[in-house]
Coordinates of C-alpha atoms in Angstrom, one line a residue:
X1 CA 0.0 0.0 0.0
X2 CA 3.0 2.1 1.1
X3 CA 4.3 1.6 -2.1
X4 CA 1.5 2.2 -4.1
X5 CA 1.4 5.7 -2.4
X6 CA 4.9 6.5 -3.8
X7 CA 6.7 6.5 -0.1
X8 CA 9.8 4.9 0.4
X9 CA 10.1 1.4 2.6
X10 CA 12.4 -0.2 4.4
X11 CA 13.1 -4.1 3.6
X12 CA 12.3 -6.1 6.9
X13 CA 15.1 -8.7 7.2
X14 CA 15.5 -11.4 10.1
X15 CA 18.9 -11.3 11.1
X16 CA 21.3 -14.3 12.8
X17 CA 23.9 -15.1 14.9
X18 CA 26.5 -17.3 16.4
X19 CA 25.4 -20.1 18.7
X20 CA 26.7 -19.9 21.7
X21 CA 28.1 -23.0 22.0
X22 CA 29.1 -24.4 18.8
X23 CA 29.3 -21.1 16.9
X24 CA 27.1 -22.0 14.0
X25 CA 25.0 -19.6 12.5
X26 CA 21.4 -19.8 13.5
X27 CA 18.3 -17.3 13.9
X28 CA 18.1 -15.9 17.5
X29 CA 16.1 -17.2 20.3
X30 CA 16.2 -16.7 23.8
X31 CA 19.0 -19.4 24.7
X32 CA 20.8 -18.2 21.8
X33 CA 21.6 -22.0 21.3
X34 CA 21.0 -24.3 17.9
X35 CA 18.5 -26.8 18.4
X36 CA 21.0 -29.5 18.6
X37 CA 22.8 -27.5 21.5
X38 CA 19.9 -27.0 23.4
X39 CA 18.8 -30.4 23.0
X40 CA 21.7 -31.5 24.7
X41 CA 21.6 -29.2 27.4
X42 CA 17.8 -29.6 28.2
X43 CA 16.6 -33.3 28.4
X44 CA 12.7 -33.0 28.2
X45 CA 12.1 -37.1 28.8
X46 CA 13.7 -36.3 32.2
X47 CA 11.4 -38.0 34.9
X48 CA 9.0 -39.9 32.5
X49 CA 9.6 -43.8 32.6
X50 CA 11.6 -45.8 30.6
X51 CA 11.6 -49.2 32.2
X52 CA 7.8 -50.6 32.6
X53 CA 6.7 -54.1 33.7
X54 CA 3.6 -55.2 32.6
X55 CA 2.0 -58.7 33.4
X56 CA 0.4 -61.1 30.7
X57 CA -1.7 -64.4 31.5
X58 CA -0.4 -66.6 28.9
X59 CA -3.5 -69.2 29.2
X60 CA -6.0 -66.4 28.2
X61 CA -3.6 -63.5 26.1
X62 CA -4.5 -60.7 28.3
X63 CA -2.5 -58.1 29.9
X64 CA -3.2 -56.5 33.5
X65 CA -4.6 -52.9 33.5
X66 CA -4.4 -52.3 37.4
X67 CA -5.9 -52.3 39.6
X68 CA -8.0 -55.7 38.4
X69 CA -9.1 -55.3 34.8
X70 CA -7.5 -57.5 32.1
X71 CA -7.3 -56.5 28.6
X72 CA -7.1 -59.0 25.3
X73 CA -4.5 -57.7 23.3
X74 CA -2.8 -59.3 20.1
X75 CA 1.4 -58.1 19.9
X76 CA 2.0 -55.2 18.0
X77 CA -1.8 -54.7 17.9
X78 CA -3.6 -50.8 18.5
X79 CA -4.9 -52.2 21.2
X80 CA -1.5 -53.0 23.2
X81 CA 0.2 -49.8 21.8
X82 CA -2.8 -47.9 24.1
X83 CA -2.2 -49.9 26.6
X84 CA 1.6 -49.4 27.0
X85 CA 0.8 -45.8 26.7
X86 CA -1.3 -45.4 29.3
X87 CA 0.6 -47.4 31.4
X88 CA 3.1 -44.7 31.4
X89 CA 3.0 -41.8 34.3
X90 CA 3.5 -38.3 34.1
X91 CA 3.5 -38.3 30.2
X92 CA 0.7 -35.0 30.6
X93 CA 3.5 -33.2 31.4
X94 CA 4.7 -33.4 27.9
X95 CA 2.8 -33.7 24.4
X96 CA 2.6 -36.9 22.8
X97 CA 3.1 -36.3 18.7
X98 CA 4.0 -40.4 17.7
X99 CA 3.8 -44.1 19.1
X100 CA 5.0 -47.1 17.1
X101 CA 7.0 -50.5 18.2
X102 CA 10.3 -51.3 17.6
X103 CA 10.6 -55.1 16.5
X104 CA 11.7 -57.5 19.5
X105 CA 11.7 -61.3 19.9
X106 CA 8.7 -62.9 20.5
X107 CA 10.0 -65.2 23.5
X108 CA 12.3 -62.1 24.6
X109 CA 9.6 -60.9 26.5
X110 CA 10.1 -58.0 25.8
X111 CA 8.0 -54.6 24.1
X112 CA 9.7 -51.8 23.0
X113 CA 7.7 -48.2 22.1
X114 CA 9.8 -45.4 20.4
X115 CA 7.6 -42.4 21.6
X116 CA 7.6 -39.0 20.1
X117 CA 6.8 -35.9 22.8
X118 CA 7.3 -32.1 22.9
X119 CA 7.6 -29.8 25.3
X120 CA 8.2 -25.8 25.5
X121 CA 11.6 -25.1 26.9
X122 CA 12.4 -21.5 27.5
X123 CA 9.4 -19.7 27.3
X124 CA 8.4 -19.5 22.9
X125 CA 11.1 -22.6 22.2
X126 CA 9.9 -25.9 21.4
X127 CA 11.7 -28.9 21.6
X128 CA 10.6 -32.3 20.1
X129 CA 12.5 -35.8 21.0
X130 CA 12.1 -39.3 21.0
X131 CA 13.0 -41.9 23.2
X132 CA 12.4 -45.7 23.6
X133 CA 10.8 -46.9 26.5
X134 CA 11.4 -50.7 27.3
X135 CA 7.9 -53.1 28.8
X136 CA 9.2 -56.1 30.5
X137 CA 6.4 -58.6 30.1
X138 CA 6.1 -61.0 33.7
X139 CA 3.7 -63.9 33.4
X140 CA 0.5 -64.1 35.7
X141 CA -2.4 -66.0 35.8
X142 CA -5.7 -64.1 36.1
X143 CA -8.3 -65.1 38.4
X144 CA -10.3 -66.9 36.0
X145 CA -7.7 -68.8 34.3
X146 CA -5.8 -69.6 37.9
X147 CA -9.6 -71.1 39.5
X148 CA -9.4 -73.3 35.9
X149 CA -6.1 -74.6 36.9
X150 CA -6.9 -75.7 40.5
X151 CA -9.9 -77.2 39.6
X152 CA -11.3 -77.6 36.0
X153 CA -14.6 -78.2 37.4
X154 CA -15.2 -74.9 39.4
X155 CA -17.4 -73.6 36.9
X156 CA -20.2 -70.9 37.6
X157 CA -22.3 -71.8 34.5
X158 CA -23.2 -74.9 32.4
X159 CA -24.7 -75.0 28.9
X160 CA -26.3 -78.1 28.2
X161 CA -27.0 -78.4 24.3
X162 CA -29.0 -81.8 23.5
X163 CA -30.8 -82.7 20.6
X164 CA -32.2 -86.2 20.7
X165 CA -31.9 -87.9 16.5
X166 CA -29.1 -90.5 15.9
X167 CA -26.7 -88.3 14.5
X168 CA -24.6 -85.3 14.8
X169 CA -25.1 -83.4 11.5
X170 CA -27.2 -80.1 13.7
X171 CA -24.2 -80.5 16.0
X172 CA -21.5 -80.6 12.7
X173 CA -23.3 -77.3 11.8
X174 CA -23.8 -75.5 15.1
X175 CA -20.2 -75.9 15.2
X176 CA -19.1 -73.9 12.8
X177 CA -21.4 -71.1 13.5
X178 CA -20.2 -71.2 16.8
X179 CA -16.7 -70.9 15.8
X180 CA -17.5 -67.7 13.0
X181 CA -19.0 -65.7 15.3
X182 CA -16.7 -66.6 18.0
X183 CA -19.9 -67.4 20.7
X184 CA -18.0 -69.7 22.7
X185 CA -14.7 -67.5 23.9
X186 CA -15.7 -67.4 27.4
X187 CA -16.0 -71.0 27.9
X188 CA -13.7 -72.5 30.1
X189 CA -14.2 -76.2 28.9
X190 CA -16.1 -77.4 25.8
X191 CA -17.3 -81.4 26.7
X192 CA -18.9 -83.6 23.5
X193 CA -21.1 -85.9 25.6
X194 CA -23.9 -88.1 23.8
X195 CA -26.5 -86.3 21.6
X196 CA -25.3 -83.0 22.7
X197 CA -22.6 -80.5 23.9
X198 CA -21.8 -79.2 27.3
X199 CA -20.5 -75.5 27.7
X200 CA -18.7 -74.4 31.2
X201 CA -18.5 -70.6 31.7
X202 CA -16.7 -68.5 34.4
X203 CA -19.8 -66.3 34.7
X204 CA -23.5 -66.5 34.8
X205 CA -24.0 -63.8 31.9
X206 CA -21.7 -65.8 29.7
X207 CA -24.1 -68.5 29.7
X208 CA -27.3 -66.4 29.1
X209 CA -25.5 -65.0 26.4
X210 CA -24.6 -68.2 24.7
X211 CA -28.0 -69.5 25.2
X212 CA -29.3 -66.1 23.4
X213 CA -27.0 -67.4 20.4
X214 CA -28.1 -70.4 20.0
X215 CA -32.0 -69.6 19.8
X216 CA -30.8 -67.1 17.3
X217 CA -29.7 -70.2 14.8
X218 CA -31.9 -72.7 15.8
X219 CA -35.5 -73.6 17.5
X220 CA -34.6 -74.2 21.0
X221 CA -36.5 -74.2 24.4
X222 CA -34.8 -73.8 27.7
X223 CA -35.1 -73.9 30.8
X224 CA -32.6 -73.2 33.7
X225 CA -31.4 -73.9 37.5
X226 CA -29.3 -73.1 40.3
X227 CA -27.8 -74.9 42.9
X228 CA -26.2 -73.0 46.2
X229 CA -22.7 -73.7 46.7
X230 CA -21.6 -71.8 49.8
X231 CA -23.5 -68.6 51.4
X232 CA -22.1 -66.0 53.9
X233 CA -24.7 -65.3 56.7
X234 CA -22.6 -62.1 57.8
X235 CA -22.4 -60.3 54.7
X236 CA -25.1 -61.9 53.3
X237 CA -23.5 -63.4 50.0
X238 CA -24.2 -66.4 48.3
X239 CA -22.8 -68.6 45.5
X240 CA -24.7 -70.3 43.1
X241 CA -23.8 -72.5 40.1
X242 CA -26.1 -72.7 37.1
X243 CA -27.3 -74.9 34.5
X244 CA -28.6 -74.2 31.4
X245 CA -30.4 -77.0 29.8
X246 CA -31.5 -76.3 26.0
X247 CA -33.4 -78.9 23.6
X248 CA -33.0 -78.8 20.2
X249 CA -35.7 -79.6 17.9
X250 CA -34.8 -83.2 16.5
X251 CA -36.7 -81.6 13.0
X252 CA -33.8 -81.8 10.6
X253 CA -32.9 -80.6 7.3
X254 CA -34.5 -83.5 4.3
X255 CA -36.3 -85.1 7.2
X256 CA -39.5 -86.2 6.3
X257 CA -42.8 -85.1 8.4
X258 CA -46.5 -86.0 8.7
X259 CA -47.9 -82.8 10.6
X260 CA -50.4 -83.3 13.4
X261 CA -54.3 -82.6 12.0
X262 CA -53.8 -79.2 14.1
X263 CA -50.6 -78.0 12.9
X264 CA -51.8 -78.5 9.0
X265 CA -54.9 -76.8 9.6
X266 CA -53.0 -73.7 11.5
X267 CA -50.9 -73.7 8.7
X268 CA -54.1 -72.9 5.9
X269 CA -54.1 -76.9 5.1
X270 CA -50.3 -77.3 4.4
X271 CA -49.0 -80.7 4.1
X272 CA -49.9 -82.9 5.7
X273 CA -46.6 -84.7 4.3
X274 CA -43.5 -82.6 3.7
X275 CA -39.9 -81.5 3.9
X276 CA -37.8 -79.9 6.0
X277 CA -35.7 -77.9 3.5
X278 CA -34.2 -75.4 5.7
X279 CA -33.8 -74.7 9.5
X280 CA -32.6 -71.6 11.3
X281 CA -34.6 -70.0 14.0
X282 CA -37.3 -71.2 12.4
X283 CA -38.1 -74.4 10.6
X284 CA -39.1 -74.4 6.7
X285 CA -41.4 -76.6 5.4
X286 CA -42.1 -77.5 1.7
X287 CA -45.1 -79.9 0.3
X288 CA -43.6 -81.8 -2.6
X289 CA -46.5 -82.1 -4.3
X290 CA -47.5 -78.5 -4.8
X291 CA -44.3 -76.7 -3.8
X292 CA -46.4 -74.6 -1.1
X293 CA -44.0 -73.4 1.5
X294 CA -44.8 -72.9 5.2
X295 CA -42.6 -71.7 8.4
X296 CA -42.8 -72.6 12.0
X297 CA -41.4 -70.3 14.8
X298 CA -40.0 -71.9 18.0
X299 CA -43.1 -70.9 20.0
X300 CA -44.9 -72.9 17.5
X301 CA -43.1 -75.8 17.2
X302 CA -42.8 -76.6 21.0
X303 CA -46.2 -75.5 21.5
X304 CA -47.4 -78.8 19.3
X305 CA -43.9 -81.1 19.0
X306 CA -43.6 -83.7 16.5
X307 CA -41.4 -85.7 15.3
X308 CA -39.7 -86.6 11.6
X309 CA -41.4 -89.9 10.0
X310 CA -38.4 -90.4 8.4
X311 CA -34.9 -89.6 8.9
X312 CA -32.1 -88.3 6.4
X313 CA -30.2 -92.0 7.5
X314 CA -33.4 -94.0 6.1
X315 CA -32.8 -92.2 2.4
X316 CA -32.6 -95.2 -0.5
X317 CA -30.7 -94.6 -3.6
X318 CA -32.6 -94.3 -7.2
X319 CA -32.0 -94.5 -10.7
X320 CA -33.9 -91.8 -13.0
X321 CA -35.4 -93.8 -16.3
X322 CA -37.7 -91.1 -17.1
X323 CA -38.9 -87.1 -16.1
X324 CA -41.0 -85.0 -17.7
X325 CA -42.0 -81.2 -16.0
X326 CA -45.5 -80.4 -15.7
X327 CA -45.2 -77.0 -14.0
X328 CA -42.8 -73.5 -15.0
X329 CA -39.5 -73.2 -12.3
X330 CA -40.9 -71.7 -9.6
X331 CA -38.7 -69.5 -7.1
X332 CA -39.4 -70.4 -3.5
X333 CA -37.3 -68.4 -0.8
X334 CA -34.5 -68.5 -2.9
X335 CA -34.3 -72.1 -4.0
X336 CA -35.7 -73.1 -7.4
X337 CA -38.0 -76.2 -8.1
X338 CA -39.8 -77.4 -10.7
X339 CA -42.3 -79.9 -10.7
X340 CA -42.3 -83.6 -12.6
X341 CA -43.9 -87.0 -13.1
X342 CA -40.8 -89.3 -12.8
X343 CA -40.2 -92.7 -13.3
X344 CA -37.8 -94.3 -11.0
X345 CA -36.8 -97.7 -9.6
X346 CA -34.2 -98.5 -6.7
X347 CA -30.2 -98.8 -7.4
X348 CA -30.6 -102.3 -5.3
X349 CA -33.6 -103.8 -7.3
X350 CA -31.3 -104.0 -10.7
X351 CA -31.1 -107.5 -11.2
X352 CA -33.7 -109.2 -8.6
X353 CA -36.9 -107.6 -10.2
X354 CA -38.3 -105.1 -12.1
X355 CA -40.0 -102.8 -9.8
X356 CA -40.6 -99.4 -11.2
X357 CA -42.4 -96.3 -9.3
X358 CA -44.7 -93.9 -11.1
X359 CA -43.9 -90.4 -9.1
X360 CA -44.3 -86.6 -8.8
X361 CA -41.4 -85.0 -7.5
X362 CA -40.4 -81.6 -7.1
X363 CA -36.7 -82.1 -8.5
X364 CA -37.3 -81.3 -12.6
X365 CA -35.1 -78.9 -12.8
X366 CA -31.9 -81.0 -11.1
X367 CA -32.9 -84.6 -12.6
X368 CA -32.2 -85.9 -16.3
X369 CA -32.8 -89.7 -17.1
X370 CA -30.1 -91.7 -16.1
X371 CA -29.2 -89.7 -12.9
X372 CA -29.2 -91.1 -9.7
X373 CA -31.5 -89.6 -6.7
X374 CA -31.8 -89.9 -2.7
X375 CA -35.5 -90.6 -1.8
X376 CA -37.5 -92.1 1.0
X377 CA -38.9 -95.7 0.1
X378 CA -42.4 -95.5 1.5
X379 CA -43.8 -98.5 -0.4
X380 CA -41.7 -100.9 2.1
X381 CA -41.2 -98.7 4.8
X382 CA -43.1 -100.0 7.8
X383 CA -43.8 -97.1 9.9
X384 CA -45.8 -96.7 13.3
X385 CA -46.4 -93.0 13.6
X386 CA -49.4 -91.7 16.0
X387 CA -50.1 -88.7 13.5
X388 CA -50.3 -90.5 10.1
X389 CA -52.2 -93.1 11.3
X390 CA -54.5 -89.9 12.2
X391 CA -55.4 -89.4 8.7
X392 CA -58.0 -91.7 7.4
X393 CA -58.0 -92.6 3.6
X394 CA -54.4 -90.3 3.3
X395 CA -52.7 -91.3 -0.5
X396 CA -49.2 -92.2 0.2
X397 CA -46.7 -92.1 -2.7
X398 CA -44.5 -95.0 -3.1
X399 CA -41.4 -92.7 -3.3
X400 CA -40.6 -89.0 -2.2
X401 CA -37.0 -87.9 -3.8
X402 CA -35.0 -85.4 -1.7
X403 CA -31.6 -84.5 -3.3
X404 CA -29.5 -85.8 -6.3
X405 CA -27.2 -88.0 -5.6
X406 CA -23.6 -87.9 -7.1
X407 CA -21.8 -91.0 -5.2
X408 CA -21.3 -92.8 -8.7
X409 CA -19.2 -89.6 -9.5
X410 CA -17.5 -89.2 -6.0
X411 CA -15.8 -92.6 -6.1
X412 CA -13.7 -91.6 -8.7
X413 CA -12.3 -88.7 -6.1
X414 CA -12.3 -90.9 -3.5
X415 CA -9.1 -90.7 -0.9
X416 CA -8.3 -87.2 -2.6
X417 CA -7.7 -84.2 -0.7
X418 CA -10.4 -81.5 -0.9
X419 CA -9.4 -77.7 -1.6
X420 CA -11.0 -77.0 1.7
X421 CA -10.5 -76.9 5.7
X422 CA -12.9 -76.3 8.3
X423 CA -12.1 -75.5 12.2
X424 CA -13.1 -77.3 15.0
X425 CA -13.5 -76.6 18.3
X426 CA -10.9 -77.5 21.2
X427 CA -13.7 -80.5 22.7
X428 CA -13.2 -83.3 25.3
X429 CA -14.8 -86.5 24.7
X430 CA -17.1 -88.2 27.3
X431 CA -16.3 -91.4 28.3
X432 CA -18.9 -92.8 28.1
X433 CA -18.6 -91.8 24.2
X434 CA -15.1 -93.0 23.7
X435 CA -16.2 -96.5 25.4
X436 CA -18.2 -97.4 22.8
X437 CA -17.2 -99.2 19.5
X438 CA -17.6 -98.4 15.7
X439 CA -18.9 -95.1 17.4
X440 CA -15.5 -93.0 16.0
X441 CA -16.5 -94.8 12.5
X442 CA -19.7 -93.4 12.7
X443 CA -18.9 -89.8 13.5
X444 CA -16.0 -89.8 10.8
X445 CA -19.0 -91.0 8.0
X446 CA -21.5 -88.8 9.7
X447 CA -19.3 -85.4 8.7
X448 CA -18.0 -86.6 5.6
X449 CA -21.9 -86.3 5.1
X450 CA -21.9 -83.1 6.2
X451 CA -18.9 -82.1 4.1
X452 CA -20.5 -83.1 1.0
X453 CA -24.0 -81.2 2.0
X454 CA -21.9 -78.3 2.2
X455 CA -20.8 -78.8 -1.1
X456 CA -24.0 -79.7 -2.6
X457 CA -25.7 -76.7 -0.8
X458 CA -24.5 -73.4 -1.1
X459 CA -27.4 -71.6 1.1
X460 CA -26.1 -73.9 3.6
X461 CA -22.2 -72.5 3.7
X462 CA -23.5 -69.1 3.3
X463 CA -22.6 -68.4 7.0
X464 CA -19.6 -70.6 7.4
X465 CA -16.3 -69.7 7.4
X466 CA -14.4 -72.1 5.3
X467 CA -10.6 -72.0 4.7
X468 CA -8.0 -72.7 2.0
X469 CA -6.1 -76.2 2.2
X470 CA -2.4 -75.3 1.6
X471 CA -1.8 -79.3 1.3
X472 CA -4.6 -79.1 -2.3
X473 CA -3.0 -79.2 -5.2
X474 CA -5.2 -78.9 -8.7
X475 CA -4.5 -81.1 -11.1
X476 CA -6.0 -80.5 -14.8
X477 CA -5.9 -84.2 -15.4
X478 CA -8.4 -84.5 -12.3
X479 CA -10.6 -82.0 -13.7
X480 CA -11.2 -83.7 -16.5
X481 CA -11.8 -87.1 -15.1
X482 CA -13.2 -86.7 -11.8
X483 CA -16.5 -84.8 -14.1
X484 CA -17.2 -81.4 -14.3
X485 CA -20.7 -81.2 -13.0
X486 CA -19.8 -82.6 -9.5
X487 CA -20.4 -80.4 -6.7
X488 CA -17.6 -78.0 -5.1
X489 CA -16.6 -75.2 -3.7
X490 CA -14.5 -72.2 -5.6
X491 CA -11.6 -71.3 -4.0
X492 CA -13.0 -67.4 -4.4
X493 CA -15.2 -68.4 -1.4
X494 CA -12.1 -69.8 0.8
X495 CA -10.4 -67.6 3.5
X496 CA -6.8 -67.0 2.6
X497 CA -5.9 -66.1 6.2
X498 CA -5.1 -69.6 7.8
X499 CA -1.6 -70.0 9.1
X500 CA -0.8 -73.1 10.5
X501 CA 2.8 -74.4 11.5
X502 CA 3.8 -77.9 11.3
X503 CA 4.0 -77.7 15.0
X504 CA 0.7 -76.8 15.6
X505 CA -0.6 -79.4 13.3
X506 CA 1.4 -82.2 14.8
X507 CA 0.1 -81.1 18.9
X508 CA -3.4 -80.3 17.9
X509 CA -4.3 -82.9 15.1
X510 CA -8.3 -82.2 15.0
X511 CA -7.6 -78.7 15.1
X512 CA -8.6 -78.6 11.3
X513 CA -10.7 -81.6 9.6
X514 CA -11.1 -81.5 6.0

């Protein structure tokens, strides 16, 4: 503006001089000093710690925040960085600018943190540094893990699970929910006993919580006790253990179900003989016959129980001669069906007679002649069930088809290793369980069952977590002769992030079962 005007100005300038200890030219401050002068005569970490212990239970991974909290922390997580920080005192006498680790040995027990602080020093100077400060990690049991090593049984909540069919499939399943969402971290033991699953928890809330879960997946009822353990009169406390105990439905998925007169009525006249074709917290019901679909709650189900006329280990092999679809492909909540008059005749009838079944089945748009199907054989099945008998002049097909079958086409993979892994969880086995014979032979063909359902279903591994088998290697030669329409799983729907040593696999053997 000055010079706009026409007036003369004078050119501001910032002038310098000699530090007074080194000599180097510098601008002026009030010490007079460079920065690397001053920062040797003023030490601004002076009183802040250096040397920390810290203690870490090593049965649970958590680290002691004083006076009695205890934090879960992974190494070199955010998590632990805030907790070495504010483990720290006096550090509001300074500001904090950076945090990060500085690499150590895992078995050093050792944590190092280079931290970055500044602080004014002589009035308008700030002065930044950085110093390391060194955690020295001590090993201590927490309460809850040092009551688990006195006594595994001192437990202050039980979950029974039971759900009373002759196999484990629901179980199988249940499983591996259980281990994606992560529901059973607080247990303190996990104990496979028969038809069911016993869950030990440190705390009453744990329990409630787990039980919460599991009527969120499946129909359940439950019902739950307490038993006093000790009481103080003087201060009036008392110590209770509690038990859980929570019924499955035995309803399973490709069960087959006559429903009670009052049921099928309630549902608009559904049935009275259909599928189970899905179970969550609710059960899904489908009539074969006219592909109506129904659903019944928990509340519902145990209000009027029943029980499956036939099981999913009572399924008979068939061969396809002939299909023809009568109806359009009709979309029912998600799944597609379309429905057919078939003609079939059972895999173990070729060469004793000539036994073939006329059929409607709602499988036309899965079934070609000459494939093979699972079905239940209800023209030599000799069944005494209260509700069927409860319908009076009821038309029972000879045959109801559930699922195609592909075991000619799987026996050509047979004893190869699948590009898959699932978890399992840590579980001791009753022994009442281990006592008894061909029972391990029957679990081991019970989930290879499973396994192939997963692969057959996709809706059914939509809420698994399924993981990447390092030991699989493809093989175009396999591809081509193991056929291309059997069912499996693309590696774009495997987890990638599964590390497993050689160690680890050799101490913990069912840790991962393909």
């Amino acid at each position: 503006m000055a010079q706009d005007a026409g007036m003369f100005t004078v050119a501001q300038t910032i002038g310098s001089v000699l530090c007074c200890k080194c000599g180097i030219i510098m601008q002026p401050n009030t010490a007079n000093m460079c920065a690397r002068c001053l920062r040797s005569e003023v030490d601004i970490t002076e009183g802040l710690q250096k040397h920390v212990i810290i203690h870490h239970c090593a049965e649970c991974d958590t680290f002691l925040q004083p006076p009695k909290t205890w934090i879960k922390a992974q190494l070199e997580s955010k998590e632990l960085l805030t907790f070495c920080v504010k483990r720290l005192k006096n550090l509001n006498k300074v500001r904090l600018v950076h945090a990060e680790f500085i690499w150590t040995e895992p078995h050093s027990k050792r944590i190092k943190v280079k931290l970055m602080v500044q602080k004014e020093v002589l009035s308008t100077t700030i002065l930044e540094q950085a110093f390391t400060v060194e955690y020295v990690v001590q090993d201590l049991m927490c309460e809850s893990c040092m009551r688990v090593q006195a006594n595994p049984d001192q437990w202050i909540a039980a979950v029974q699970l039971r759900q009373h069919v002759s196999h484990r499939r629901t179980f199988f399943y249940l499983e591996q929910l259980i281990l994606k969402h992560d529901a059973a971290k607080h247990a303190i033991r996990i104990r496979q006993v028969d038809q069911g699953i016993d869950f030990f928890f440190n705390n009453r809330s744990h329990g409630v919580k787990f039980v919460d879960f599991v009527g969120n997946v499946a129909p359940i009822k439950s019902r739950n006790d307490k038993q006093l353990v000790s009481h103080d009169r003087k201060s009036n406390n008392y110590n209770y253990k509690y038990t859980f105990s929570v019924e499955i439905s035995p309803i399973c998925r490709e069960d087959l179900i006559c429903l009670p007169p009052k049921v099928a009525i309630g549902l608009g006249n559904f049935g009275p003989l259909v599928i189970c074709h899905k179970v969550s917290n609710n059960i899904a019901l489908l009539d074969p016959f006219t592909l109506r679909q129904s659903f019944l709650n928990a509340d519902q189900y145990w209000g009027l129980p029943f029980k499956a006329l036939l099981s999913s280990r009572q399924l008979v092999e068939y061969i396809v001669l002939d299909i023809e679809a009568v109806s359009y492909e009709i979309n029912v909540s998600g799944f597609k069906y379309v429905l057919a008059d078939a003609q079939v005749a059972r895999v173990s009838d070729f060469g004793k007679n000539d036994t073939i079944f006329n059929i409607r089945t709602h499988l036309g748009h899965l079934l070609s002649p000459g494939d093979n199907a699972l079905g239940y054989d209800l023209y030599s099945a000799n069944s005494n069930d209260i509700e069927l008998d409860k319908y009076k002049g009821l038309a029972i097909p000879d045959v109801i088809l559930i699922k195609k079958s592909y075991e000619e086409k799987r026996q050509r993979k047979r004893g190869k290793p699948r590009s898959w892994k699932l978890k399992s969880l840590d579980m001791d086995v009753d022994d009442t369980i281990r006592g008894r014979g061909g029972n391990e032979e029957k679990m081991n063909s019970e989930y290879e069952q499973f396994l192939r359902d997963l692969e057959e279903n996709p809706d059914l591994r939509f809420n698994l977590s399924l993981y990447r088998n390092k030991e699989y290697e493809p093989s175009e030669m396999a591809s081509v002769t193991d056929g291309g329409d059997l069912p499996s799983i693309l590696l774009d729907e495997l987890l990638a992030d599964l590390d497993l040593s050689d160690e680890e696999e050799d101490e913990n053997d069912d840790g991962m079962r393909e």
